[in-house]
Tab-separated table of N, CA and C in Angstrom:
chain	number	residue	atom	x	y	z
J	66	MET	N	27.307	-17.201	-97.936
J	66	MET	CA	26.049	-17.879	-97.969
J	66	MET	C	25.517	-18.751	-98.831
J	67	ALA	N	25.287	-20.528	-97.544
J	67	ALA	CA	25.182	-21.744	-97.753
J	67	ALA	C	24.111	-21.372	-98.405
J	68	ASP	N	23.351	-22.651	-100.211
J	68	ASP	CA	21.726	-22.477	-100.364
J	68	ASP	C	21.096	-23.612	-99.421
J	69	VAL	N	20.584	-23.091	-98.649
J	69	VAL	CA	19.136	-23.876	-98.205
J	69	VAL	C	19.212	-25.642	-98.724
J	70	ASP	N	18.615	-25.128	-99.486
J	70	ASP	CA	17.574	-26.038	-100.225
J	70	ASP	C	18.343	-26.453	-101.035
J	71	ALA	N	20.047	-26.711	-100.876
J	71	ALA	CA	21.485	-26.793	-101.403
J	71	ALA	C	20.263	-28.656	-101.316
J	72	PRO	N	20.730	-29.972	-101.623
J	72	PRO	CA	20.336	-31.314	-102.123
J	72	PRO	C	22.327	-31.893	-101.241
J	73	PRO	N	21.656	-32.475	-100.019
J	73	PRO	CA	22.995	-32.625	-99.004
J	73	PRO	C	24.132	-33.773	-99.884
J	74	ALA	N	24.654	-33.279	-99.465
J	74	ALA	CA	26.216	-33.881	-100.551
J	74	ALA	C	26.088	-35.601	-100.468
J	75	ALA	N	26.420	-36.136	-102.042
J	75	ALA	CA	26.189	-37.675	-102.179
J	75	ALA	C	27.744	-38.427	-101.809
J	76	TYR	N	27.264	-39.437	-102.183
J	76	TYR	CA	28.380	-40.147	-101.817
J	76	TYR	C	29.313	-40.120	-103.126
J	77	ALA	N	30.897	-39.955	-103.203
J	77	ALA	CA	31.604	-40.026	-104.438
J	77	ALA	C	31.921	-41.203	-104.860
J	78	HIS	N	31.624	-41.984	-103.826
J	78	HIS	CA	32.077	-43.905	-104.662
J	78	HIS	C	30.591	-44.903	-104.367
J	79	PRO	N	29.372	-44.000	-104.874
J	79	PRO	CA	28.586	-45.230	-103.905
J	79	PRO	C	28.790	-46.827	-103.889
J	80	THR	N	28.494	-46.992	-104.700
J	80	THR	CA	29.298	-48.675	-105.678
J	80	THR	C	30.165	-48.801	-104.139
J	81	ALA	N	31.145	-48.319	-104.094
J	81	ALA	CA	31.958	-48.994	-103.298
J	81	ALA	C	31.916	-48.022	-101.893
J	82	ALA	N	31.510	-47.387	-101.171
J	82	ALA	CA	30.187	-47.688	-100.394
J	82	ALA	C	29.743	-48.822	-99.831
J	83	LEU	N	28.706	-49.351	-100.806
J	83	LEU	CA	27.674	-49.803	-101.081
J	83	LEU	C	28.790	-51.123	-100.398
J	84	PHE	N	29.505	-51.901	-101.361
J	84	PHE	CA	29.682	-52.822	-101.170
J	84	PHE	C	31.135	-53.050	-99.595
J	85	THR	N	31.332	-52.200	-99.152
J	85	THR	CA	31.714	-52.644	-97.938
J	85	THR	C	31.255	-52.574	-97.024
J	86	VAL	N	30.406	-52.112	-97.179
J	86	VAL	CA	28.753	-52.397	-95.577
J	86	VAL	C	27.998	-53.417	-96.241
J	87	LEU	N	28.260	-53.880	-97.918
J	87	LEU	CA	27.283	-55.506	-97.714
J	87	LEU	C	27.958	-56.893	-97.829
J	88	PHE	N	29.498	-56.445	-97.517
J	88	PHE	CA	29.941	-57.886	-97.058
J	88	PHE	C	29.924	-58.324	-95.662
J	89	LYS	N	30.283	-57.283	-94.600
J	89	LYS	CA	30.316	-57.295	-93.792
J	89	LYS	C	28.824	-57.420	-92.916
J	90	ALA	N	27.784	-56.965	-93.550
J	90	ALA	CA	26.763	-57.050	-93.405
J	90	ALA	C	26.062	-58.580	-93.759
J	91	ALA	N	26.139	-58.937	-94.596
J	91	ALA	CA	26.020	-60.211	-94.940
J	91	ALA	C	26.534	-61.120	-93.804
J	92	SER	N	27.962	-61.239	-93.941
J	92	SER	CA	28.967	-62.361	-92.907
J	92	SER	C	28.116	-62.559	-91.554
J	93	PHE	N	27.955	-61.206	-90.937
J	93	PHE	CA	26.800	-60.923	-89.725
J	93	PHE	C	25.764	-61.884	-89.820
J	94	VAL	N	25.193	-61.376	-91.001
J	94	VAL	CA	23.526	-61.582	-90.416
J	94	VAL	C	23.996	-63.429	-90.831
J	95	VAL	N	24.462	-64.001	-91.902
J	95	VAL	CA	24.749	-65.635	-91.894
J	95	VAL	C	24.636	-65.676	-90.624
J	96	TYR	N	25.594	-65.119	-89.940
J	96	TYR	CA	26.423	-66.199	-88.495
J	96	TYR	C	25.684	-65.819	-87.938
J	97	ILE	N	24.373	-65.301	-87.580
J	97	ILE	CA	23.749	-64.357	-86.517
J	97	ILE	C	22.964	-65.700	-86.310
J	98	LEU	N	22.092	-65.293	-88.008
J	98	LEU	CA	20.591	-66.123	-88.567
J	98	LEU	C	20.832	-67.578	-88.570
J	99	SER	N	22.251	-68.240	-89.029
J	99	SER	CA	22.072	-69.648	-89.819
J	99	SER	C	21.530	-70.873	-88.726
J	100	GLY	N	21.233	-70.424	-87.137
J	100	GLY	CA	20.648	-71.602	-86.641
J	100	GLY	C	18.586	-70.936	-86.714
J	101	LEU	N	18.514	-69.816	-87.313
J	101	LEU	CA	16.934	-69.756	-87.363
J	101	LEU	C	17.025	-70.589	-88.519
J	102	PHE	N	17.369	-70.246	-90.073
J	102	PHE	CA	17.390	-71.011	-90.764
J	102	PHE	C	17.723	-72.912	-90.864
J	103	GLY	N	18.142	-73.117	-89.706
J	103	GLY	CA	18.791	-74.583	-90.102
J	103	GLY	C	19.904	-74.781	-90.579
J	104	LEU	N	20.622	-73.575	-90.886
J	104	LEU	CA	21.935	-74.072	-92.024
J	104	LEU	C	23.021	-74.681	-90.954
J	105	GLY	N	23.900	-75.918	-91.171
J	105	GLY	CA	24.529	-76.519	-90.871
J	105	GLY	C	26.035	-75.394	-90.669
J	106	PHE	N	26.551	-76.011	-89.905
J	106	PHE	CA	27.954	-75.328	-88.973
J	106	PHE	C	28.955	-75.481	-90.283
J	107	ILE	N	28.497	-76.232	-90.879
J	107	ILE	CA	29.852	-76.425	-92.611
J	107	ILE	C	28.836	-75.418	-93.348
J	108	SER	N	27.788	-75.386	-93.958
J	108	SER	CA	27.548	-74.393	-95.087
J	108	SER	C	27.445	-72.658	-93.644
J	109	THR	N	27.099	-72.549	-92.906
J	109	THR	CA	27.342	-71.158	-92.339
J	109	THR	C	28.912	-70.526	-92.291
J	110	PHE	N	29.735	-72.107	-91.829
J	110	PHE	CA	31.337	-71.138	-91.765
J	110	PHE	C	32.092	-71.086	-93.104
J	111	VAL	N	30.847	-72.125	-94.143
J	111	VAL	CA	31.854	-71.338	-95.411
J	111	VAL	C	31.371	-70.269	-96.273
J	112	ILE	N	30.014	-69.960	-95.870
J	112	ILE	CA	29.651	-68.588	-96.371
J	112	ILE	C	30.417	-67.558	-95.316
J	113	CYS	N	29.670	-67.186	-94.209
J	113	CYS	CA	30.713	-66.395	-94.334
J	113	CYS	C	32.278	-66.367	-93.734
J	114	ILE	N	32.989	-66.892	-94.686
J	114	ILE	CA	34.637	-67.033	-94.756
J	114	ILE	C	34.740	-66.735	-96.199
J	115	VAL	N	33.842	-67.206	-96.433
J	115	VAL	CA	33.626	-65.999	-98.079
J	115	VAL	C	33.172	-64.716	-98.066
J	116	SER	N	32.349	-64.911	-97.740
J	116	SER	CA	31.756	-62.790	-97.808
J	116	SER	C	33.047	-62.228	-96.743
J	117	LEU	N	33.514	-63.048	-95.954
J	117	LEU	CA	34.263	-62.536	-94.792
J	117	LEU	C	36.129	-62.077	-96.248
J	118	MET	N	35.737	-63.195	-96.623
J	118	MET	CA	37.006	-62.484	-97.321
J	118	MET	C	36.855	-61.695	-98.665
J	119	LEU	N	35.684	-61.619	-99.443
J	119	LEU	CA	35.000	-60.925	-100.033
J	119	LEU	C	35.723	-59.035	-99.746
J	120	ASP	N	34.754	-58.944	-98.410
J	120	ASP	CA	34.755	-57.218	-97.662
J	120	ASP	C	36.533	-57.224	-97.537
J	121	PHE	N	37.451	-58.670	-97.079
J	121	PHE	CA	38.579	-58.131	-96.659
J	121	PHE	C	39.211	-57.315	-97.805
J	122	TRP	N	39.131	-58.440	-98.709
J	122	TRP	CA	40.050	-57.857	-100.755
J	122	TRP	C	39.463	-56.746	-101.070
J	123	THR	N	37.668	-56.285	-101.065
J	123	THR	CA	37.246	-55.317	-101.453
J	123	THR	C	37.944	-53.819	-100.340
J	124	VAL	N	37.499	-54.286	-99.500
J	124	VAL	CA	38.338	-53.161	-98.691
J	124	VAL	C	39.303	-52.504	-98.517
J	125	LYS	N	40.714	-53.413	-99.026
J	125	LYS	CA	41.873	-53.721	-98.888
J	125	LYS	C	42.005	-52.922	-99.993
J	126	ASN	N	41.419	-52.965	-101.366
J	126	ASN	CA	42.479	-53.531	-102.632
J	126	ASN	C	41.199	-51.791	-103.337
J	127	VAL	N	39.830	-52.060	-102.780
J	127	VAL	CA	39.430	-50.565	-104.210
J	127	VAL	C	38.992	-50.051	-102.694
J	128	SER	N	37.857	-50.122	-102.184
J	128	SER	CA	37.004	-49.282	-100.640
J	128	SER	C	38.858	-48.625	-100.078
J	129	GLY	N	39.377	-48.852	-99.568
J	129	GLY	CA	40.046	-47.584	-98.837
J	129	GLY	C	41.056	-46.795	-100.008
J	130	ARG	N	41.357	-47.379	-101.174
J	130	ARG	CA	41.646	-46.724	-102.569
J	130	ARG	C	40.677	-45.210	-102.688
J	131	LEU	N	39.651	-45.510	-102.927
J	131	LEU	CA	38.621	-44.692	-103.430
J	131	LEU	C	37.834	-43.580	-102.620
J	132	LEU	N	37.464	-44.749	-101.047
J	132	LEU	CA	36.717	-44.230	-100.524
J	132	LEU	C	37.700	-42.586	-99.152
J	133	VAL	N	38.461	-42.941	-98.995
J	133	VAL	CA	39.045	-42.550	-98.196
J	133	VAL	C	41.196	-41.940	-98.506
J	134	GLY	N	41.718	-42.496	-100.094
J	134	GLY	CA	42.829	-42.434	-100.548
J	134	GLY	C	43.898	-43.213	-99.984
J	135	LEU	N	43.572	-44.295	-99.338
J	135	LEU	CA	44.698	-44.792	-98.796
J	135	LEU	C	44.231	-46.466	-99.351
J	136	ARG	N	45.742	-47.119	-98.987
J	136	ARG	CA	46.382	-47.798	-99.220
J	136	ARG	C	47.702	-49.270	-98.754
J	137	TYR	N	47.772	-50.111	-98.424
J	137	TYR	CA	48.618	-50.547	-98.086
J	137	TYR	C	49.025	-52.164	-98.927
J	138	TRP	N	50.304	-52.920	-98.547
J	138	TRP	CA	50.759	-54.097	-99.097
J	138	TRP	C	52.236	-55.020	-98.735
J	139	ASN	N	51.712	-55.552	-98.706
J	139	ASN	CA	53.376	-56.322	-99.010
J	139	ASN	C	53.569	-56.933	-99.442
J	140	GLU	N	55.091	-56.505	-99.677
J	140	GLU	CA	56.077	-56.964	-100.504
J	140	GLU	C	57.317	-57.594	-100.206
J	141	VAL	N	57.344	-58.935	-100.873
J	141	VAL	CA	58.259	-59.849	-100.146
J	141	VAL	C	59.752	-59.742	-101.158
J	142	THR	N	60.593	-59.953	-100.030
J	142	THR	CA	61.732	-59.705	-100.867
J	142	THR	C	62.955	-60.772	-100.748
J	143	ASP	N	64.696	-61.201	-101.090
J	143	ASP	CA	65.084	-62.128	-100.668
J	143	ASP	C	65.120	-61.544	-98.746
J	144	GLU	N	65.079	-60.726	-98.946
J	144	GLU	CA	65.888	-60.366	-97.154
J	144	GLU	C	64.301	-60.282	-96.112
J	145	GLY	N	63.870	-60.583	-97.095
J	145	GLY	CA	61.915	-60.382	-96.138
J	145	GLY	C	60.979	-59.471	-96.543
J	146	SER	N	60.239	-59.740	-95.807
J	146	SER	CA	58.902	-58.942	-95.928
J	146	SER	C	58.592	-57.897	-95.771
J	147	ASN	N	58.190	-56.877	-95.758
J	147	ASN	CA	58.262	-55.718	-95.992
J	147	ASN	C	56.710	-54.607	-96.321
J	148	TRP	N	55.995	-54.096	-95.376
J	148	TRP	CA	54.819	-53.305	-95.535
J	148	TRP	C	54.805	-51.794	-96.719
J	149	ARG	N	54.154	-52.027	-96.397
J	149	ARG	CA	54.508	-50.079	-97.611
J	149	ARG	C	52.576	-49.385	-96.974
J	150	PHE	N	53.077	-48.343	-97.672
J	150	PHE	CA	51.289	-48.026	-97.054
J	150	PHE	C	51.569	-46.771	-97.250
J	151	GLU	N	50.573	-46.640	-98.615
J	151	GLU	CA	50.461	-44.837	-99.276
J	151	GLU	C	48.492	-44.101	-98.404
J	152	SER	N	49.262	-43.054	-98.777
J	152	SER	CA	48.313	-42.434	-98.463
J	152	SER	C	47.994	-40.583	-99.218
J	153	LEU	N	46.740	-40.586	-99.679
J	153	LEU	CA	46.671	-39.445	-100.100
J	153	LEU	C	47.898	-38.017	-99.889
J	154	GLU	N	48.646	-37.350	-101.411
J	154	GLU	CA	48.999	-35.894	-100.564
J	154	GLU	C	48.222	-34.677	-100.187
J	155	GLU	N	48.364	-34.072	-99.626
J	155	GLU	CA	47.229	-32.994	-99.335
J	155	GLU	C	46.926	-32.098	-101.079
J	156	GLY	N	45.915	-32.378	-100.488
J	156	GLY	CA	45.477	-31.471	-101.823
J	156	GLY	C	45.147	-32.377	-103.312
J	157	GLN	N	45.643	-33.345	-103.229
J	157	GLN	CA	45.922	-34.201	-104.378
J	157	GLN	C	44.925	-34.531	-105.052
J	158	ARG	N	43.736	-34.918	-103.711
J	158	ARG	CA	41.966	-34.803	-104.035
J	158	ARG	C	41.212	-35.319	-102.645
J	159	GLU	N	40.250	-34.607	-103.628
J	159	GLU	CA	39.210	-34.267	-101.482
J	159	GLU	C	38.494	-35.307	-101.812
J	160	VAL	N	38.278	-35.794	-100.474
J	160	VAL	CA	37.608	-36.904	-99.776
J	160	VAL	C	36.382	-36.522	-99.160
J	161	ASN	N	35.333	-37.352	-99.728
J	161	ASN	CA	34.086	-36.834	-99.790
J	161	ASN	C	34.211	-36.835	-98.039
J	162	ASN	N	33.337	-36.631	-96.854
J	162	ASN	CA	33.046	-36.401	-95.594
J	162	ASN	C	32.007	-38.999	-95.543
J	163	LYS	N	31.275	-37.985	-96.837
J	163	LYS	CA	30.533	-39.717	-97.014
J	163	LYS	C	31.467	-40.983	-96.492
J	164	ASP	N	32.056	-40.650	-97.766
J	164	ASP	CA	33.269	-42.003	-98.338
J	164	ASP	C	33.809	-41.791	-96.390
J	165	LYS	N	34.494	-41.187	-95.878
J	165	LYS	CA	35.115	-41.665	-95.476
J	165	LYS	C	34.426	-41.767	-94.153
J	166	PHE	N	33.043	-41.294	-93.217
J	166	PHE	CA	32.499	-41.480	-92.368
J	166	PHE	C	31.986	-43.152	-92.568
J	167	ILE	N	31.391	-43.262	-93.582
J	167	ILE	CA	31.467	-45.604	-93.565
J	167	ILE	C	32.465	-46.177	-93.267
J	168	PHE	N	33.191	-45.692	-94.591
J	168	PHE	CA	34.796	-46.020	-94.008
J	168	PHE	C	34.945	-46.626	-92.893
J	169	TRP	N	35.274	-45.179	-92.354
J	169	TRP	CA	35.467	-45.203	-90.969
J	169	TRP	C	35.303	-46.562	-89.829
J	170	TRP	N	33.851	-45.782	-90.022
J	170	TRP	CA	32.966	-46.157	-88.665
J	170	TRP	C	32.536	-47.936	-88.761
J	171	SER	N	32.477	-48.464	-90.241
J	171	SER	CA	32.706	-49.899	-90.453
J	171	SER	C	34.122	-50.476	-90.243
J	172	LEU	N	34.709	-49.738	-90.464
J	172	LEU	CA	36.408	-50.451	-90.447
J	172	LEU	C	36.427	-50.457	-89.198
J	173	TYR	N	36.272	-50.004	-88.424
J	173	TYR	CA	36.530	-50.025	-86.407
J	173	TYR	C	35.189	-50.474	-85.870
J	174	LEU	N	33.920	-50.473	-86.628
J	174	LEU	CA	32.989	-51.467	-85.261
J	174	LEU	C	33.293	-52.981	-85.901
J	175	THR	N	33.846	-52.872	-86.529
J	175	THR	CA	33.064	-54.500	-87.264
J	175	THR	C	34.058	-55.370	-86.133
J	176	PRO	N	35.636	-54.465	-86.175
J	176	PRO	CA	36.247	-56.086	-84.886
J	176	PRO	C	35.634	-55.506	-83.669
J	177	ALA	N	34.886	-54.762	-83.631
J	177	ALA	CA	34.257	-54.676	-81.548
J	177	ALA	C	33.395	-55.475	-82.118
J	178	LEU	N	32.812	-55.919	-83.256
J	178	LEU	CA	30.988	-56.650	-82.863
J	178	LEU	C	31.394	-57.588	-83.584
J	179	TRP	N	32.697	-58.277	-84.063
J	179	TRP	CA	32.397	-59.833	-84.004
J	179	TRP	C	33.541	-60.241	-82.399
J	180	ALA	N	34.653	-59.352	-81.679
J	180	ALA	CA	34.474	-59.448	-80.822
J	180	ALA	C	33.667	-59.920	-79.817
J	181	ALA	N	32.699	-59.004	-79.810
J	181	ALA	CA	31.303	-58.945	-78.942
J	181	ALA	C	30.819	-60.765	-78.837
J	182	LEU	N	30.715	-60.847	-80.159
J	182	LEU	CA	29.788	-62.616	-80.645
J	182	LEU	C	30.955	-63.159	-80.628
J	183	GLY	N	32.248	-63.232	-80.422
J	183	GLY	CA	32.484	-63.973	-79.913
J	183	GLY	C	33.191	-64.302	-78.527
J	184	LEU	N	32.420	-63.371	-77.704
J	184	LEU	CA	32.183	-63.114	-76.547
J	184	LEU	C	31.122	-64.051	-76.648
J	185	ILE	N	30.795	-63.641	-76.493
J	185	ILE	CA	28.982	-64.466	-76.472
J	185	ILE	C	29.517	-66.321	-76.561
J	186	ALA	N	30.305	-66.666	-78.273
J	186	ALA	CA	29.816	-67.931	-78.387
J	186	ALA	C	30.935	-68.685	-77.382
J	187	LEU	N	32.053	-67.963	-76.715
J	187	LEU	CA	32.922	-68.427	-75.784
J	187	LEU	C	32.173	-68.960	-74.119
J	188	LEU	N	31.293	-68.166	-73.648
J	188	LEU	CA	30.305	-68.062	-73.109
J	188	LEU	C	29.514	-69.603	-72.911
J	189	LYS	N	29.192	-69.239	-74.294
J	189	LYS	CA	27.727	-70.611	-74.749
J	189	LYS	C	28.940	-71.693	-74.647
J	190	LEU	N	30.276	-71.773	-74.856
J	190	LEU	CA	31.296	-73.016	-75.180
J	190	LEU	C	30.832	-73.067	-76.346
J	191	SER	N	30.971	-72.408	-77.767
J	191	SER	CA	30.788	-72.773	-78.636
J	191	SER	C	31.171	-72.657	-79.586
J	192	PHE	N	32.813	-73.195	-79.604
J	192	PHE	CA	34.234	-73.281	-79.903
J	192	PHE	C	33.594	-73.679	-81.291
J	193	GLU	N	33.063	-74.445	-81.965
J	193	GLU	CA	33.178	-74.348	-84.115
J	193	GLU	C	32.749	-72.398	-84.011
J	194	SER	N	31.623	-71.966	-83.463
J	194	SER	CA	31.454	-70.136	-83.936
J	194	SER	C	32.497	-69.681	-83.357
J	195	LEU	N	33.747	-69.778	-82.308
J	195	LEU	CA	33.902	-69.098	-81.839
J	195	LEU	C	35.164	-69.697	-83.546
J	196	LEU	N	35.604	-70.364	-84.423
J	196	LEU	CA	36.597	-70.817	-85.301
J	196	LEU	C	36.024	-69.147	-86.396
J	197	VAL	N	34.383	-69.117	-86.277
J	197	VAL	CA	34.267	-67.845	-87.872
J	197	VAL	C	34.651	-66.904	-87.415
J	198	VAL	N	34.315	-66.693	-85.477
J	198	VAL	CA	34.892	-65.421	-85.519
J	198	VAL	C	35.984	-64.815	-85.396
J	199	ALA	N	37.363	-66.434	-85.225
J	199	ALA	CA	38.143	-65.528	-84.627
J	199	ALA	C	39.063	-65.234	-86.339
J	200	VAL	N	38.452	-66.377	-87.214
J	200	VAL	CA	38.720	-65.518	-88.615
J	200	VAL	C	38.588	-64.263	-88.971
J	201	ALA	N	36.995	-64.025	-88.258
J	201	ALA	CA	36.764	-62.877	-88.357
J	201	ALA	C	37.828	-61.200	-88.110
J	202	VAL	N	37.683	-61.375	-86.495
J	202	VAL	CA	38.601	-60.870	-86.426
J	202	VAL	C	39.701	-60.324	-86.616
J	203	VAL	N	40.758	-61.764	-87.430
J	203	VAL	CA	42.078	-61.227	-87.633
J	203	VAL	C	41.686	-59.843	-88.801
J	204	LEU	N	40.466	-61.013	-89.952
J	204	LEU	CA	40.608	-60.215	-91.234
J	204	LEU	C	40.450	-58.441	-90.997
J	205	SER	N	39.112	-58.576	-90.037
J	205	SER	CA	39.119	-56.862	-90.181
J	205	SER	C	40.208	-56.850	-89.054
J	206	GLY	N	40.186	-57.067	-87.942
J	206	GLY	CA	41.099	-55.963	-87.495
J	206	GLY	C	42.507	-55.867	-88.021
J	207	ALA	N	43.304	-57.018	-89.202
J	207	ALA	CA	43.553	-56.417	-90.255
J	207	ALA	C	44.025	-55.785	-91.259
J	208	ASN	N	42.509	-54.994	-91.775
J	208	ASN	CA	42.458	-54.304	-92.292
J	208	ASN	C	42.477	-52.869	-91.423
J	209	ALA	N	41.815	-53.195	-90.425
J	209	ALA	CA	41.963	-51.665	-89.234
J	209	ALA	C	43.094	-50.971	-89.078
J	210	VAL	N	44.138	-52.520	-88.890
J	210	VAL	CA	45.930	-51.989	-88.412
J	210	VAL	C	46.231	-51.220	-89.445
J	211	GLY	N	45.925	-51.543	-90.858
J	211	GLY	CA	47.003	-51.576	-92.017
J	211	GLY	C	46.962	-50.136	-92.225
J	212	PHE	N	44.740	-49.774	-92.324
J	212	PHE	CA	44.191	-48.690	-92.817
J	212	PHE	C	44.916	-46.984	-91.985
J	213	THR	N	45.287	-47.933	-90.177
J	213	THR	CA	45.370	-46.687	-89.435
J	213	THR	C	46.408	-46.259	-89.316
J	214	LYS	N	46.994	-47.309	-90.170
J	214	LYS	CA	48.632	-46.945	-90.146
J	214	LYS	C	48.951	-46.020	-91.308
J	215	CYS	N	48.238	-46.649	-92.537
J	215	CYS	CA	47.747	-45.237	-93.206
J	215	CYS	C	48.096	-44.086	-93.767
J	216	SER	N	46.974	-43.375	-92.629
J	216	SER	CA	45.896	-42.467	-92.291
J	216	SER	C	47.026	-41.394	-92.032
J	217	LYS	N	47.103	-40.433	-91.747
J	217	LYS	CA	48.173	-39.552	-90.794
J	217	LYS	C	47.060	-39.005	-89.997
J	218	GLU	N	46.070	-38.965	-90.519
J	218	GLU	CA	44.457	-38.077	-89.822
J	218	GLU	C	44.793	-39.299	-88.503
J	219	ALA	N	43.738	-40.484	-89.078
J	219	ALA	CA	44.238	-41.486	-87.959
J	219	ALA	C	44.925	-41.740	-86.601
J	220	LYS	N	47.246	-41.530	-87.425
J	220	LYS	CA	47.661	-42.096	-86.508
J	220	LYS	C	47.705	-40.315	-85.572
J	221	GLN	N	47.265	-39.169	-86.256
J	221	GLN	CA	47.788	-38.471	-84.754
J	221	GLN	C	46.244	-38.184	-84.153
J	222	SER	N	45.206	-39.058	-84.467
J	222	SER	CA	43.899	-39.334	-83.750
J	222	SER	C	44.739	-39.837	-82.455
J	223	MET	N	45.274	-41.247	-82.854
J	223	MET	CA	45.403	-42.071	-81.747
J	223	MET	C	46.761	-41.654	-81.054
J	224	SER	N	47.406	-40.987	-81.559
J	224	SER	CA	48.716	-40.091	-80.875
J	224	SER	C	47.942	-38.907	-79.985
J	225	ASN	N	46.660	-38.174	-80.465
J	225	ASN	CA	46.412	-37.167	-79.452
J	225	ASN	C	44.961	-37.794	-78.087
J	226	MET	N	44.876	-39.563	-78.581
J	226	MET	CA	43.720	-39.595	-77.595
J	226	MET	C	45.125	-40.371	-77.050
J	227	ALA	N	46.087	-41.071	-76.855
J	227	ALA	CA	47.063	-41.208	-76.144
J	227	ALA	C	47.992	-40.008	-74.993
J	228	THR	N	47.989	-39.696	-75.341
J	228	THR	CA	48.818	-38.697	-74.785
J	228	THR	C	47.860	-37.572	-73.742
J	229	ASN	N	46.171	-37.130	-74.492
J	229	ASN	CA	45.377	-37.373	-73.277
J	229	ASN	C	44.776	-38.176	-72.520
J	230	ALA	N	44.681	-38.997	-72.089
J	230	ALA	CA	44.743	-40.515	-71.737
J	230	ALA	C	45.763	-40.413	-70.728
J	231	ILE	N	47.415	-40.537	-70.917
J	231	ILE	CA	48.838	-40.199	-70.022
J	231	ILE	C	48.448	-38.468	-68.821
J	232	ARG	N	48.200	-37.745	-70.359
J	232	ARG	CA	48.324	-36.081	-69.931
J	232	ARG	C	46.455	-36.475	-68.256
J	233	SER	N	46.081	-36.960	-68.637
J	233	SER	CA	45.190	-37.144	-67.597
J	233	SER	C	45.315	-37.361	-66.453
J	234	GLN	N	45.997	-39.246	-66.454
J	234	GLN	CA	46.073	-39.725	-65.417
J	234	GLN	C	47.832	-39.429	-64.514
J	235	LEU	N	48.459	-38.405	-65.496
J	235	LEU	CA	49.228	-37.422	-64.662
J	235	LEU	C	48.796	-36.456	-63.550
J	236	THR	N	47.663	-35.810	-64.278
J	236	THR	CA	47.411	-34.424	-63.900
J	236	THR	C	46.382	-35.117	-62.539
J	237	GLY	N	45.390	-36.001	-63.024
J	237	GLY	CA	44.532	-36.980	-61.724
J	237	GLY	C	44.540	-37.671	-61.301
J	238	GLY	N	45.930	-38.529	-61.266
J	238	GLY	CA	45.618	-39.825	-60.621
J	238	GLY	C	44.646	-40.455	-61.062
J	239	LEU	N	45.379	-41.685	-60.365
J	239	LEU	CA	43.880	-42.639	-61.176
J	239	LEU	C	43.781	-43.007	-59.837
J	240	GLY	N	43.240	-42.404	-58.445
J	240	GLY	CA	42.230	-42.701	-57.464
J	240	GLY	C	41.119	-41.706	-57.647
J	241	ARG	N	41.150	-40.823	-58.517
J	241	ARG	CA	40.128	-39.775	-58.743
J	241	ARG	C	39.655	-40.192	-60.473
J	242	PHE	N	39.782	-40.822	-61.163
J	242	PHE	CA	39.366	-40.823	-62.311
J	242	PHE	C	38.640	-42.182	-62.210
J	243	ASN	N	37.142	-41.203	-62.991
J	243	ASN	CA	36.101	-41.937	-62.867
J	243	ASN	C	35.743	-42.415	-64.133
J	244	PRO	N	35.935	-43.677	-65.287
J	244	PRO	CA	35.936	-44.072	-65.931
J	244	PRO	C	34.063	-43.663	-66.614
J	245	PHE	N	32.754	-43.871	-65.901
J	245	PHE	CA	32.118	-43.260	-66.348
J	245	PHE	C	31.011	-41.710	-66.046
J	246	GLY	N	32.044	-41.295	-66.163
J	246	GLY	CA	31.756	-39.596	-65.738
J	246	GLY	C	33.422	-38.201	-65.690
J	247	GLY	N	34.464	-38.905	-65.657
J	247	GLY	CA	35.466	-38.327	-65.493
J	247	GLY	C	36.023	-38.289	-63.697
J	248	ALA	N	36.701	-36.927	-63.451
J	248	ALA	CA	37.075	-37.188	-62.919
J	248	ALA	C	35.794	-37.051	-61.363
J	249	THR	N	36.072	-37.292	-59.977
J	249	THR	CA	35.260	-37.906	-59.622
J	249	THR	C	35.318	-36.932	-57.848
């Protein structure tokens, strides 16, 4: 029986978890509040791009390895470019659930939030803002794709989701599918 008074499991790598979220949050805050503080486009662009760059590098080279045991890189050879994906083998190291949660949620939520901000910028016809958003979507999306390809668990989850979607379409038909509440 588990000890009821036991403290909740702490982060195994709190500094990596902090910086995984910190650079993302910094770029969002600067982008959203730049008009409120009177920052011009150049200042907003530079601060956002630097924090996005720091986020990309930190997640790719530090957080991915420490929080979930994954890494990817590109090797350039005479024959061309080769992507390499690496994940921990079974039983090599235990991945902390809090670390895993913060990593995957921030990894997938970030490009979605930037895409929403891009839609808002497009509707406002703010093409300067769209430039910042495009860089943000590319960098955060690259990490999301790279780490999804690394993770056997994420690949299996995506495969199951695709299989279930196809199965529901084949068995239920398109006419009876209601995306807001299942079958009608």
